[in-house]
Structures are given as structure tokens and as C-alpha cells.
Amino acid sequence: MHVTSEQAQKALEGALKKAAETRTRMCIAVVDSGGTLKAFHRMDDAWVGSIDIAIKKARTAVYFGMPSGEIGELSQPGKPLYGIEHSNDGLITFPGGVPIVDDDGIMSGAIGVSGSTVDNDDKVARAGAETIGVCDLPEHPWRT
Amino acid sequence: MHVTSEQAQKALEGALKKAAETRTRMCIAVVDSGGTLKAFHRMDDAWVGSIDIAIKKARTAVYFGMPSGEIGELSQPGKPLYGIEHSNDGLITFPGGVPIVDDDGIMSGAIGVSGSTVDNDDKVARAGAETIGVCDLPEHPWRT
Amino acid sequence: MHVTSEQAQKALEGALKKAAETRTRMCIAVVDSGGTLKAFHRMDDAWVGSIDIAIKKARTAVYFGMPSGEIGELSQPGKPLYGIEHSNDGLITFPGGVPIVDDDGIMSGAIGVSGSTVDNDDKVARAGAETIGVCDLPEHPWRT
Amino acid sequence: MHVTSEQAQKALEGALKKAAETRTRMCIAVVDSGGTLKAFHRMDDAWVGSIDIAIKKARTAVYFGMPSGEIGELSQPGKPLYGIEHSNDGLITFPGGVPIVDDDGIMSGAIGVSGSTVDNDDKVARAGAETIGVCDLPEHPWRT
């Protein structure tokens, strides 16, 4: 199941609202459960370099069914997934990408945000995801 | 000058409205005057392969300040620009990408649409561009 | 606003002059505020591998509105932006890329230098940027 | 033997002068005899899409020791080199790229120009190459 056009729009709006509240300038990407782009918005004066990062954070979250930052903990030097960023045409493994999961525990996509501190990015991404459902996935294997 | 967040949203909506009228399922991309992504929307059931085509059509239009289809006429076998598609990480040179030009003749970006026949793609792209201004550029060198 | 042809040439010359003073062989790239190439020069006997590094340093600086080396401090193992180099077709996050900012605080592009120690690279880049204005940006959101 | 820093600058200036005479807005690239970038300049208001094309034209000319347009005649459908554009990360095989050859018949690099009609591009490229020497190579195997 994939995030719908309407849900993606709602997620973008939820994220944009939180970005306004936190006075940040964000790039916001929504991808479906296959990791392909569904919707995207770059706020005025957002970093140009954040376009690709927002999309890659969303992909990272949906590719492995967890917030991008959790992958990042496992990809530090000496950790089990060290270097995973080299796969899939580049992953971004710091916070700001979260799965979009509905109340039945189905992951329909992910949202990725870039443009401020990783804490703000993560907060804005979660605000977007929560317009659709919960952020946390049940234990793997989850359904998509 | 770059297309603003608000204008990009308006262009998306104009294109989505025309897509609904023509009963087509489109991917719609808006890029700024440097060719970087500003806004994107994939309608439900739109071809997955159209995501990249919509973005590349928009880039093609803004990179050379003309509708993507005009480049395509010049890039046929035996024509002056044969093979230009191999530049810029891939151009798409059939119709569906048009510059966004305001009433002062300034090109602030472009819109690219993919998902139906090239005629429909072009029609939907123009409907999006026209929410901001005219589609045709004055003679080069135009201003951005 | 983008760095002009004349300013880019001045920045190159400023950097080349400093390179001669420091007896280094540099690759020097100037990009506009969208990160696309405006001017480039490779001095005789400069490292071939520095061509791409100079361009990527300039892009990194303009993509996030700060010297490339500042990103590098945040992208070390365990730091918030660990792995950011995997975005945007490759970032270079050690010193040698600096934004070009005019006296009104507008960032019109960036300059990236590679070919010697990072200290020398940074010094030569700053000499280039200073031919146009100051190097430091006001707080984000800055204008471009 | 490679085009020197000084020669590359001279070639750029020769091309820029011709561009001014023909009232065109060009991207101009000089590569050495290995095809790596030596110098580049984008005139104000030149097409953003021409950056990559200028560089690829120069590479195409030096990779095969002939003007880019000659490759293009051989790469048409049904001709011996059909599809050669898919090699070397993308070739551009219409006119505007010419080898830089000195009076001893040694090819030290190439110049590629993009931004107007292919006739103008070719004319401006030749004006740049001629600041260094002749444009035509002796028969292969030539020396580099």
C-alpha cells in the first residue's frame, strides 16, 4: 500500500506548519513504500543542498523501515552497518527521515526533512508523518 | 530570480486541475531558474517512470529557455542538436516541459509534466505555467 | 543574485595571485548561487585529482552557506551530520570552499580551491572571495 | 604535452572576443590532451544547460582528435559509430568542439563552446583554438 496523493499533501502541510512554528526553512520530501518520490516542497531560502538530503532521508527511512537516525547509529565506525551509506545511490543516516505508518501498522511511505539542525529536521518530519498516523513501526516483518 | 514557494504551489495546482479535467494521471515537477527542484507531485496511479521524466523535462526547458519539444525537433537524426540528450545527466526533449515566464519577460523556472500522451503532458504543463504568467520567452538573452 | 562573469574572473585572479605568493599549484572553481559552474582554472602542474575537489568544495560552501570546513566538523564520526558527503553527488567537507558574499550580505556564489594543504587551500579561496566582498554570511535565512 | 595555463587563458579570451563580436552568450571550456578540465568560463546569461555541453564537446574533440561535428556525422543512425555518445559518460557530437593543435602538429588539448547555433558555437571555438595554433590535426597517429 502506498501513501496517497491526498495523504502526501497533508504530510507536506503538517511539516510546513511545524517549519513555520520553528522558524526554519526546510526541504520536505514524501516517498511511497517503494522509495520513489511522491511529493516535494522546497521553502523559499531553504538550502539548495537540502533537496537531495531530504529525498535521501525519506528513502533511507522507508528502505529499512526505521527513522534514518537509527541507521546512523549502526553505521558509525566499528558498528555493524559501517559504510551502508554507499548503497542505494547514497543514503543519509542522520535524523530527519521517518516512516509513515498508519494505525494498522502498515508502512505506506516515509517523509524526509532537511534544512536546519538534525533535531529540528526530525521534529518537522515527525509532524508531517503524524498527520497520517503513528511514526513507529511494529516489529519487522511489517507490512507495506 | 527564482519561482517562489507560493508560485510553485499555484503552478502545481493549475496543472493538477487540468490533469483532472483531461482525466490523466500525471507527475508534475517545478524547478527554479537554475534547474533545481522546487516542488513535485505524483498523482495516484501515475507511472513510476514519469517521475524522472517530469523533472528532466522541466530542467530541459529551463536549461535552454524553450519548451522541451522545441529541443526535440532540433535533436532528431541529421538535425543540428542530434544527441544533446546525453548532456546534463540526461535531457528529455519531447513536449511537456515549458519555461515559467512572468509578465516582465523574466524566466523564473520551468514546469515539467509526464504521464499521458505528449499532447496532454504539454497541455497540463502550460496550464500550470500560465497560473504565473506567460509561457513564451522574449528573444535571448532573456533575464532570469 | 548570481556572481557575474566579471566578478568570477576577479575572484580567480585574486586566488591565482595568492597561489603564486604561497608557491602552490591550485585548481580554482567559482560557482553561482545555485551551485553551477561559472569559472574554473587549473594551474600548470596542479593535481588532476583536485579539479573535482575544487568544484565540490565550492558547491558544498554554497549549498549550505558556510565554509566547507565547517560542515566537515559536523560530519565526523559521532557528529550530527556524519555521512553528509554521500548527498548531492558527493560533497567535500574539508577547508577550501568559501561563500562569496557581498557587502549587503547577499551570497552570490562560492569559490573552491584544491591543490595544497587545506590551510593553503582555504587561504587561497578566501583571497579570491575577498576580491568581491566579505566571506562571512549573516545569520540564515540569508538572501541569494 | 598539455595546453598550459597561459595558453588556456589566451584561448578563452580569443573565444570570448569572438562571442562578443557575434553577440552570443557562451559557455567555453578548455581541456588538456587527456580530456581533463583546464579552464572554463560562463558568460552572463549563457544557458545553464550549456555548461556540460561545452565541456563534453571539448572532451569529444580531444578523445578522438577531431572536431566534435565530425564524430556526429559518423554517429547518425546506420553509420559506423551510431550510439558512440553513450561512452565516456556522455559525448556531444555536434559542432562546437575542436582540438587545439600547435604549429608542430601536436595536440595539446581542445576547446568546446555551447550557447548559440552550432555554427556560432563552432566559429567561437575555432577563434579560441587559433590563438594557440592551427585547428586541424595531421593524420593519425598524431602526437600529444
Coordinates of C-alpha atoms in Angstrom, one line a residue:
Chain A
M1 CA 0.0 0.0 0.0
H2 CA 1.3 3.4 -0.9
V3 CA 0.8 6.8 0.6
T4 CA -1.9 8.6 -1.5
S5 CA -1.7 11.9 -3.2
E6 CA -4.0 13.4 -0.6
Q7 CA -2.1 12.0 2.3
A8 CA 1.2 13.2 0.9
Q9 CA -0.2 16.6 0.5
K10 CA -1.4 16.5 4.2
A11 CA 2.0 15.4 5.3
L12 CA 3.7 18.2 3.5
E13 CA 1.3 20.7 5.0
G14 CA 1.8 19.3 8.5
A15 CA 5.6 19.6 8.1
L16 CA 5.3 23.1 6.6
K17 CA 3.2 24.2 9.6
K18 CA 5.8 22.9 12.1
A19 CA 8.6 24.5 10.0
A20 CA 6.8 27.9 10.3
E21 CA 6.4 27.4 14.0
T22 CA 10.1 26.6 14.4
R23 CA 11.1 29.4 12.1
T24 CA 13.1 27.1 9.8
R25 CA 13.5 26.9 6.1
M26 CA 13.0 23.3 5.0
C27 CA 13.1 20.9 2.1
I28 CA 10.4 18.3 2.6
A29 CA 10.1 15.0 0.6
V30 CA 7.5 12.3 0.7
V31 CA 8.2 8.9 -0.9
D32 CA 6.0 5.9 -1.2
S33 CA 6.6 2.4 0.2
G34 CA 8.9 1.6 -2.7
G35 CA 11.0 4.7 -2.0
T36 CA 10.0 6.6 -5.1
L37 CA 9.2 10.3 -4.9
K38 CA 5.5 11.2 -4.3
A39 CA 5.7 14.9 -3.3
F40 CA 8.3 17.5 -2.6
H41 CA 8.4 21.2 -1.5
R42 CA 11.4 23.5 -1.0
M43 CA 10.6 26.5 1.1
D44 CA 12.0 29.9 0.0
D45 CA 15.6 30.4 1.1
A46 CA 16.0 26.7 2.1
W47 CA 19.5 25.4 1.4
V48 CA 19.9 24.2 -2.1
G49 CA 22.0 21.3 -0.7
S50 CA 19.0 20.1 1.3
I51 CA 16.9 19.0 -1.7
D52 CA 18.9 15.8 -2.2
I53 CA 19.3 15.2 1.6
A54 CA 15.6 15.4 2.2
I55 CA 14.9 12.9 -0.5
K56 CA 17.6 10.6 0.6
K57 CA 16.5 10.7 4.3
A58 CA 13.0 9.7 3.2
R59 CA 14.4 6.8 1.1
T60 CA 16.6 5.7 3.9
A61 CA 13.7 5.5 6.3
V62 CA 11.5 3.5 4.0
Y63 CA 14.2 1.2 2.7
F64 CA 14.8 -0.2 6.2
G65 CA 11.5 0.7 8.0
M66 CA 13.1 2.9 10.6
P67 CA 14.0 6.5 11.3
S68 CA 17.1 7.5 9.3
G69 CA 18.9 8.4 12.6
E70 CA 18.7 4.8 13.8
I71 CA 20.6 3.6 10.8
G72 CA 23.2 6.2 11.6
E73 CA 23.8 4.8 15.0
L74 CA 24.6 1.4 13.4
S75 CA 26.8 2.9 10.6
Q76 CA 29.4 4.6 12.8
P77 CA 33.0 3.3 12.6
G78 CA 33.2 -0.1 14.2
K79 CA 29.5 -0.7 14.2
P80 CA 27.7 -3.4 12.2
L81 CA 26.5 -1.3 9.3
Y82 CA 29.6 0.9 8.8
G83 CA 29.6 2.3 5.3
I84 CA 26.0 1.4 4.4
E85 CA 25.7 5.0 3.0
H86 CA 27.5 3.8 -0.1
S87 CA 24.5 1.6 -1.1
N88 CA 21.4 2.6 -3.0
D89 CA 23.0 5.6 -4.7
G90 CA 23.7 7.2 -1.3
L91 CA 21.8 7.0 2.0
I92 CA 21.6 9.8 4.6
T93 CA 21.7 8.3 8.0
F94 CA 21.3 11.2 10.4
P95 CA 17.9 12.2 11.8
G96 CA 15.1 13.8 9.7
G97 CA 13.7 10.8 7.9
V98 CA 10.8 8.8 9.4
P99 CA 8.5 6.1 8.1
I100 CA 4.8 6.9 7.5
V101 CA 2.8 4.2 9.3
D102 CA -0.9 4.1 9.7
D103 CA -2.9 2.9 12.7
D104 CA -3.0 -0.6 11.4
G105 CA 0.8 -0.7 11.4
I106 CA 1.2 -0.6 7.7
M107 CA 4.1 1.5 6.3
S108 CA 2.9 3.4 3.3
G109 CA 5.9 5.6 2.7
A110 CA 8.3 8.0 4.5
I111 CA 9.0 11.7 4.9
G112 CA 12.4 13.3 4.9
V113 CA 13.3 16.8 6.0
S114 CA 16.5 18.8 5.7
G115 CA 17.3 22.5 6.3
S116 CA 18.1 23.1 9.9
T117 CA 19.7 21.2 12.9
V118 CA 19.0 17.5 12.8
D119 CA 16.8 17.9 15.9
N120 CA 14.6 20.4 14.0
D121 CA 14.6 18.3 10.9
D122 CA 13.4 15.3 12.9
K123 CA 10.7 17.3 14.6
V124 CA 9.4 18.7 11.4
A125 CA 9.4 15.2 9.7
R126 CA 7.5 13.7 12.6
A127 CA 4.9 16.5 12.5
G128 CA 4.4 15.6 8.8
A129 CA 4.2 11.8 9.4
E130 CA 1.8 12.2 12.3
T131 CA -0.8 13.8 10.1
I132 CA -1.3 10.3 8.6
G133 CA -0.7 8.0 11.6
V134 CA 1.8 6.9 14.1
C135 CA 5.6 7.1 13.4
D136 CA 6.7 3.9 14.9
L137 CA 6.5 0.6 13.1
P138 CA 5.6 -2.7 14.7
E139 CA 8.4 -5.2 14.7
H140 CA 9.7 -6.5 11.4
P141 CA 8.4 -8.1 9.2
W142 CA 6.0 -5.2 8.9
R143 CA 3.5 -4.9 6.1
T144 CA 3.7 -2.4 3.3
Chain B
M1 CA 15.0 35.5 -9.8
H2 CA 13.6 32.2 -8.7
V3 CA 10.0 31.0 -8.7
T4 CA 8.7 31.3 -5.1
S5 CA 7.3 28.7 -2.9
E6 CA 3.8 30.2 -3.3
Q7 CA 4.1 30.4 -7.1
A8 CA 5.3 26.8 -7.4
Q9 CA 2.3 25.6 -5.3
K10 CA 0.0 27.6 -7.6
A11 CA 1.6 26.1 -10.7
L12 CA 1.2 22.6 -9.3
E13 CA -2.5 23.3 -8.6
G14 CA -3.1 24.7 -12.0
A15 CA -1.6 21.6 -13.6
L16 CA -3.5 19.2 -11.3
K17 CA -6.7 20.9 -12.2
K18 CA -6.1 20.5 -15.9
A19 CA -5.0 16.9 -15.3
A20 CA -8.3 16.2 -13.6
E21 CA -10.2 17.8 -16.5
T22 CA -8.3 15.6 -19.0
R23 CA -8.7 12.5 -16.8
T24 CA -5.0 11.9 -16.8
R25 CA -2.6 10.8 -14.0
M26 CA 0.5 13.0 -14.0
C27 CA 3.8 13.6 -12.4
I28 CA 4.4 17.3 -12.2
A29 CA 7.7 19.0 -11.4
V30 CA 8.6 22.7 -10.8
V31 CA 12.3 23.7 -11.0
D32 CA 13.8 27.1 -10.3
S33 CA 15.8 29.2 -12.8
G34 CA 18.9 27.2 -12.1
G35 CA 17.1 23.9 -12.8
T36 CA 16.9 22.7 -9.1
L37 CA 13.8 21.1 -7.8
K38 CA 11.3 23.4 -6.1
A39 CA 8.1 21.3 -5.9
F40 CA 6.8 18.0 -7.1
H41 CA 3.6 16.0 -7.0
R42 CA 2.8 12.5 -8.3
M43 CA -0.9 11.8 -8.7
D44 CA -2.2 8.4 -7.6
D45 CA -1.6 5.7 -10.2
A46 CA 0.7 7.9 -12.3
W47 CA 3.5 6.0 -14.0
V48 CA 6.5 5.5 -11.7
G49 CA 8.7 6.0 -14.8
S50 CA 7.3 9.5 -15.2
I51 CA 8.9 10.9 -12.0
D52 CA 12.3 11.3 -13.6
I53 CA 10.8 12.3 -17.0
A54 CA 8.8 15.2 -15.5
I55 CA 11.8 16.5 -13.6
K56 CA 14.1 16.2 -16.7
K57 CA 11.5 17.9 -18.9
A58 CA 11.4 20.9 -16.5
R59 CA 15.2 21.0 -16.4
T60 CA 15.4 20.8 -20.2
A61 CA 13.0 23.7 -20.6
V62 CA 14.8 26.0 -18.1
Y63 CA 18.3 25.0 -19.3
F64 CA 17.7 26.4 -22.8
G65 CA 14.8 28.7 -22.2
M66 CA 12.4 27.0 -24.5
P67 CA 9.7 24.3 -24.4
S68 CA 11.3 20.8 -24.3
G69 CA 9.6 19.8 -27.5
E70 CA 11.5 22.5 -29.5
I71 CA 14.8 21.0 -28.5
G72 CA 13.4 17.6 -29.7
E73 CA 12.8 19.0 -33.1
L74 CA 16.5 20.0 -33.3
S75 CA 17.8 16.8 -31.9
Q76 CA 16.4 14.3 -34.5
P77 CA 18.9 12.3 -36.5
G78 CA 20.5 14.5 -39.1
K79 CA 19.5 17.7 -37.2
P80 CA 21.9 20.2 -35.6
L81 CA 21.5 19.0 -32.0
Y82 CA 21.4 15.3 -32.6
G83 CA 22.4 13.6 -29.3
I84 CA 22.0 16.5 -27.0
E85 CA 20.0 14.2 -24.7
H86 CA 23.4 12.8 -23.5
S87 CA 24.3 16.0 -21.7
N88 CA 23.3 17.3 -18.3
D89 CA 22.7 13.8 -16.8
G90 CA 20.0 13.2 -19.4
L91 CA 17.6 15.6 -21.1
I92 CA 14.1 14.8 -22.2
T93 CA 13.3 16.5 -25.4
F94 CA 9.7 15.7 -26.2
P95 CA 6.9 18.0 -25.2
G96 CA 5.7 18.5 -21.6
G97 CA 8.4 21.0 -20.3
V98 CA 7.7 24.7 -20.5
P99 CA 9.5 27.7 -19.0
I100 CA 7.7 29.8 -16.4
V101 CA 8.0 33.4 -17.5
D102 CA 6.4 36.3 -15.8
D103 CA 4.7 39.3 -17.5
D104 CA 8.0 41.2 -17.4
G105 CA 9.6 38.5 -19.5
I106 CA 11.7 37.1 -16.7
M107 CA 12.2 33.3 -16.6
S108 CA 11.9 32.2 -13.0
G109 CA 11.8 28.4 -13.6
A110 CA 10.0 25.7 -15.5
I111 CA 7.4 23.1 -15.2
G112 CA 7.6 19.5 -16.5
V113 CA 4.8 17.1 -16.8
S114 CA 4.7 13.4 -17.7
G115 CA 2.1 10.7 -17.5
S116 CA -0.1 10.7 -20.7
T117 CA 0.4 11.5 -24.3
V118 CA 2.9 14.2 -25.1
D119 CA 0.0 16.4 -26.2
N120 CA -1.7 16.0 -22.8
D121 CA 1.6 16.4 -21.0
D122 CA 2.2 19.7 -22.8
K123 CA -1.3 21.0 -22.2
V124 CA -1.1 20.3 -18.4
A125 CA 2.3 21.9 -18.2
R126 CA 1.1 25.0 -19.9
A127 CA -1.9 25.2 -17.6
G128 CA 0.5 25.2 -14.7
A129 CA 2.9 27.8 -16.2
E130 CA 0.0 30.1 -17.0
T131 CA -1.0 30.5 -13.4
I132 CA 2.2 32.5 -13.0
G133 CA 2.5 34.3 -16.3
V134 CA 3.0 33.9 -20.0
C135 CA 4.8 30.8 -21.4
D136 CA 6.8 32.4 -24.2
L137 CA 10.1 34.0 -23.6
P138 CA 11.3 37.1 -25.3
E139 CA 14.3 36.7 -27.5
H140 CA 17.6 35.5 -25.9
P141 CA 19.4 36.9 -23.9
W142 CA 16.4 36.8 -21.6
R143 CA 16.7 37.6 -17.9
T144 CA 16.4 35.1 -15.1
Chain C
M1 CA 21.5 37.1 -7.5
H2 CA 24.4 35.3 -9.2
V3 CA 28.1 36.2 -9.3
T4 CA 28.8 37.9 -12.6
S5 CA 31.3 37.0 -15.2
E6 CA 33.5 39.9 -14.3
Q7 CA 33.4 39.1 -10.6
A8 CA 34.2 35.5 -11.2
Q9 CA 37.2 36.5 -13.2
K10 CA 38.3 38.8 -10.4
A11 CA 37.9 36.1 -7.9
L12 CA 40.0 33.7 -10.0
E13 CA 42.7 36.3 -10.3
G14 CA 42.7 37.1 -6.6
A15 CA 43.1 33.4 -5.9
L16 CA 45.8 32.9 -8.5
K17 CA 47.8 35.8 -7.1
K18 CA 47.7 34.3 -3.6
A19 CA 48.6 30.9 -5.0
A20 CA 51.7 32.4 -6.6
E21 CA 52.7 34.1 -3.3
T22 CA 52.3 30.8 -1.5
R23 CA 54.1 28.9 -4.3
T24 CA 51.2 26.4 -4.6
R25 CA 49.6 24.9 -7.7
M26 CA 45.9 25.1 -7.4
C27 CA 42.6 24.3 -9.1
I28 CA 40.2 27.1 -8.5
A29 CA 36.4 26.9 -9.2
V30 CA 33.7 29.6 -8.9
V31 CA 30.1 28.6 -8.8
D32 CA 26.9 30.7 -8.8
S33 CA 24.3 30.8 -6.0
G34 CA 22.7 27.7 -7.4
G35 CA 26.0 25.8 -7.3
T36 CA 26.5 25.6 -11.1
L37 CA 30.0 26.3 -12.6
K38 CA 30.8 29.9 -13.5
A39 CA 34.6 29.9 -14.0
F40 CA 37.5 27.5 -13.4
H41 CA 41.2 27.5 -13.8
R42 CA 43.8 24.7 -13.3
M43 CA 47.3 26.0 -12.8
D44 CA 50.1 24.1 -14.5
D45 CA 51.2 21.1 -12.6
A46 CA 48.2 21.2 -10.3
W47 CA 47.0 17.8 -9.2
V48 CA 44.5 16.3 -11.7
G49 CA 42.5 15.0 -8.7
S50 CA 42.0 18.5 -7.5
I51 CA 39.7 19.5 -10.3
D52 CA 36.7 17.7 -8.9
I53 CA 37.6 18.6 -5.3
A54 CA 37.8 22.3 -6.1
I55 CA 34.4 22.2 -7.8
K56 CA 32.8 20.1 -5.0
K57 CA 34.2 22.4 -2.3
A58 CA 32.7 25.4 -4.0
R59 CA 29.3 23.6 -4.2
T60 CA 29.5 22.5 -0.6
A61 CA 30.0 26.0 0.5
V62 CA 27.1 27.5 -1.5
Y63 CA 24.8 24.6 -0.8
F64 CA 24.8 25.3 2.9
G65 CA 26.0 28.9 3.1
M66 CA 29.1 28.2 5.1
P67 CA 32.8 27.4 4.6
S68 CA 33.2 23.7 3.6
G69 CA 35.4 23.0 6.6
E70 CA 32.5 23.9 9.0
I71 CA 30.5 21.1 7.5
G72 CA 33.4 18.8 8.0
E73 CA 33.5 19.5 11.7
L74 CA 29.8 18.4 11.9
S75 CA 30.3 15.3 9.7
Q76 CA 32.9 13.5 11.8
P77 CA 32.0 10.0 13.2
G78 CA 29.6 10.5 16.0
K79 CA 28.7 14.1 15.0
P80 CA 25.2 15.2 13.8
L81 CA 26.0 15.3 10.1
Y82 CA 28.1 12.1 9.8
G83 CA 27.9 10.8 6.2
I84 CA 26.5 14.0 4.6
E85 CA 29.2 13.7 2.0
H86 CA 27.1 11.0 0.3
S87 CA 24.5 13.6 -0.8
N88 CA 24.5 15.8 -3.8
D89 CA 26.7 13.6 -5.9
G90 CA 29.4 14.0 -3.3
L91 CA 30.4 16.8 -1.0
I92 CA 33.9 17.8 0.1
T93 CA 33.8 18.9 3.7
F94 CA 37.3 19.9 4.5
P95 CA 38.5 23.5 4.2
G96 CA 39.0 25.3 0.9
G97 CA 35.4 26.2 -0.1
V98 CA 34.0 29.6 1.0
P99 CA 30.8 31.5 0.1
I100 CA 31.1 34.7 -1.9
V101 CA 29.1 37.3 0.0
D102 CA 28.8 41.0 -1.0
D103 CA 28.8 43.9 1.4
D104 CA 25.0 43.8 1.6
G105 CA 25.1 40.2 2.9
I106 CA 23.9 38.6 -0.3
M107 CA 25.5 35.3 -1.2
S108 CA 26.1 35.2 -4.9
G109 CA 28.2 32.1 -5.2
A110 CA 31.2 30.4 -3.8
I111 CA 34.8 29.6 -4.6
G112 CA 36.6 26.3 -4.0
V113 CA 40.3 25.7 -4.1
S114 CA 42.3 22.4 -4.0
G115 CA 45.9 21.6 -4.6
S116 CA 47.9 22.1 -1.5
T117 CA 47.4 21.7 2.3
V118 CA 43.9 22.5 3.4
D119 CA 45.3 25.6 5.2
N120 CA 46.7 26.9 1.9
D121 CA 43.6 25.9 0.0
D122 CA 41.5 27.9 2.5
K123 CA 43.8 30.9 2.4
V124 CA 43.7 31.0 -1.4
A125 CA 40.0 30.6 -1.5
R126 CA 39.5 33.5 0.9
A127 CA 41.8 35.7 -1.1
G128 CA 39.6 35.0 -4.1
A129 CA 36.3 35.6 -2.3
E130 CA 37.6 38.8 -0.7
T131 CA 38.0 40.4 -4.1
I132 CA 34.2 40.6 -4.2
G133 CA 33.2 41.2 -0.6
V134 CA 33.2 39.7 2.8
C135 CA 33.4 36.0 3.3
D136 CA 31.1 35.6 6.3
L137 CA 27.4 35.3 5.9
P138 CA 24.8 37.0 8.2
E139 CA 22.6 34.5 10.0
H140 CA 20.3 32.3 8.0
P141 CA 18.0 32.9 6.2
W142 CA 20.4 34.8 4.1
R143 CA 19.5 36.2 0.7
T144 CA 20.8 34.9 -2.6
Chain D
M1 CA 52.2 17.8 -23.9
H2 CA 49.4 19.7 -22.4
V3 CA 47.9 23.1 -23.1
T4 CA 49.5 25.5 -20.5
S5 CA 47.6 27.7 -18.1
E6 CA 48.7 30.7 -20.1
Q7 CA 47.5 29.2 -23.4
A8 CA 44.2 28.1 -22.0
Q9 CA 43.6 31.7 -20.8
K10 CA 44.5 33.0 -24.2
A11 CA 42.1 30.5 -25.9
L12 CA 39.3 31.6 -23.5
E13 CA 40.0 35.2 -24.3
G14 CA 40.0 34.6 -28.1
A15 CA 36.7 32.8 -27.8
L16 CA 35.2 35.5 -25.6
K17 CA 36.2 38.1 -28.1
K18 CA 34.5 36.3 -31.0
A19 CA 31.4 35.7 -28.8
A20 CA 31.2 39.4 -28.2
E21 CA 31.5 40.1 -32.0
T22 CA 28.8 37.6 -32.8
R23 CA 26.6 38.9 -29.9
T24 CA 26.3 35.4 -28.4
R25 CA 26.3 34.2 -24.8
M26 CA 28.6 31.3 -24.5
C27 CA 30.0 28.7 -22.1
I28 CA 33.6 28.0 -23.1
A29 CA 35.7 25.0 -21.8
V30 CA 39.4 24.2 -22.4
V31 CA 40.6 20.6 -21.7
D32 CA 44.1 19.2 -21.8
S33 CA 45.3 16.3 -24.0
G34 CA 43.9 13.8 -21.5
G35 CA 40.5 15.4 -21.6
T36 CA 40.5 16.9 -18.1
L37 CA 39.3 20.4 -17.4
K38 CA 41.9 23.2 -17.7
A39 CA 39.8 26.4 -17.8
F40 CA 36.2 27.3 -18.1
H41 CA 34.1 30.5 -18.3
R42 CA 30.3 31.0 -18.5
M43 CA 29.3 34.4 -19.8
D44 CA 26.4 36.2 -18.1
D45 CA 23.0 35.0 -19.3
A46 CA 24.5 32.0 -21.1
W47 CA 22.3 28.9 -21.0
V48 CA 22.8 26.9 -17.8
G49 CA 22.4 23.7 -19.9
S50 CA 25.5 24.7 -22.0
I51 CA 28.0 24.2 -19.2
D52 CA 28.0 20.5 -19.5
I53 CA 27.7 20.6 -23.3
A54 CA 30.8 22.9 -23.7
I55 CA 32.9 20.5 -21.5
K56 CA 31.6 17.4 -23.3
K57 CA 32.3 18.9 -26.8
A58 CA 35.9 19.7 -25.7
R59 CA 36.3 16.1 -24.4
T60 CA 34.8 14.6 -27.5
A61 CA 37.2 16.6 -29.7
V62 CA 40.3 15.6 -27.7
Y63 CA 39.3 12.0 -27.1
F64 CA 39.3 11.3 -30.9
G65 CA 41.5 14.1 -32.2
M66 CA 38.9 15.6 -34.5
P67 CA 36.2 18.3 -34.3
S68 CA 33.1 17.1 -32.4
G69 CA 30.9 17.5 -35.5
E70 CA 32.9 15.0 -37.5
I71 CA 32.1 12.3 -34.9
G72 CA 28.5 13.4 -35.2
E73 CA 28.5 12.6 -39.0
L74 CA 29.7 9.1 -38.1
S75 CA 27.2 8.5 -35.3
Q76 CA 23.9 9.0 -37.2
P77 CA 21.6 6.1 -37.5
G78 CA 23.1 3.5 -39.9
K79 CA 26.5 5.0 -39.7
P80 CA 29.6 3.2 -38.2
L81 CA 29.7 5.0 -34.9
Y82 CA 26.0 5.0 -34.2
G83 CA 25.5 5.4 -30.4
I84 CA 29.0 6.4 -29.5
E85 CA 27.5 9.1 -27.4
H86 CA 26.8 6.5 -24.7
S87 CA 30.5 6.1 -24.0
N88 CA 32.8 8.1 -21.8
D89 CA 30.0 9.4 -19.5
G90 CA 28.4 11.1 -22.5
L91 CA 29.8 12.6 -25.6
I92 CA 28.4 15.6 -27.5
T93 CA 28.9 15.0 -31.2
F94 CA 27.6 18.2 -32.9
P95 CA 29.9 21.1 -33.9
G96 CA 31.5 23.4 -31.3
G97 CA 34.4 21.2 -30.1
V98 CA 37.8 21.5 -31.8
P99 CA 41.3 20.2 -31.0
I100 CA 44.0 22.6 -30.0
V101 CA 47.0 21.8 -32.2
D102 CA 50.2 23.7 -32.4
D103 CA 52.3 24.5 -35.5
D104 CA 54.3 21.3 -35.0
G105 CA 51.1 19.3 -35.3
I106 CA 51.0 18.4 -31.6
M107 CA 47.5 18.2 -30.0
S108 CA 47.7 19.7 -26.5
G109 CA 44.0 19.9 -25.7
A110 CA 40.7 21.0 -27.1
I111 CA 38.1 23.8 -26.7
G112 CA 34.4 23.3 -26.5
V113 CA 31.8 26.0 -26.9
S114 CA 28.0 26.0 -26.4
G115 CA 25.3 28.7 -26.2
S116 CA 24.1 29.6 -29.7
T117 CA 23.6 27.8 -33.0
V118 CA 26.1 25.1 -33.8
D119 CA 27.6 27.3 -36.5
N120 CA 28.2 30.1 -34.0
D121 CA 29.5 27.6 -31.4
D122 CA 31.9 26.2 -33.9
K123 CA 33.1 29.7 -35.0
V124 CA 33.8 30.8 -31.5
A125 CA 35.6 27.5 -30.6
R126 CA 37.9 27.9 -33.7
A127 CA 38.6 31.5 -32.7
G128 CA 39.8 30.3 -29.4
A129 CA 41.9 27.4 -30.8
E130 CA 43.5 29.6 -33.3
T131 CA 45.1 31.8 -30.6
I132 CA 47.4 28.8 -30.0
G133 CA 47.9 27.3 -33.4
V134 CA 46.1 25.6 -36.2
C135 CA 42.9 23.7 -35.7
D136 CA 43.5 20.8 -38.0
L137 CA 45.5 17.7 -36.9
P138 CA 47.9 15.9 -39.2
E139 CA 46.9 12.3 -39.9
H140 CA 46.6 9.9 -37.0
P141 CA 48.7 8.7 -35.2
W142 CA 49.2 12.3 -34.1
R143 CA 51.3 13.2 -31.1
T144 CA 50.0 14.6 -27.9

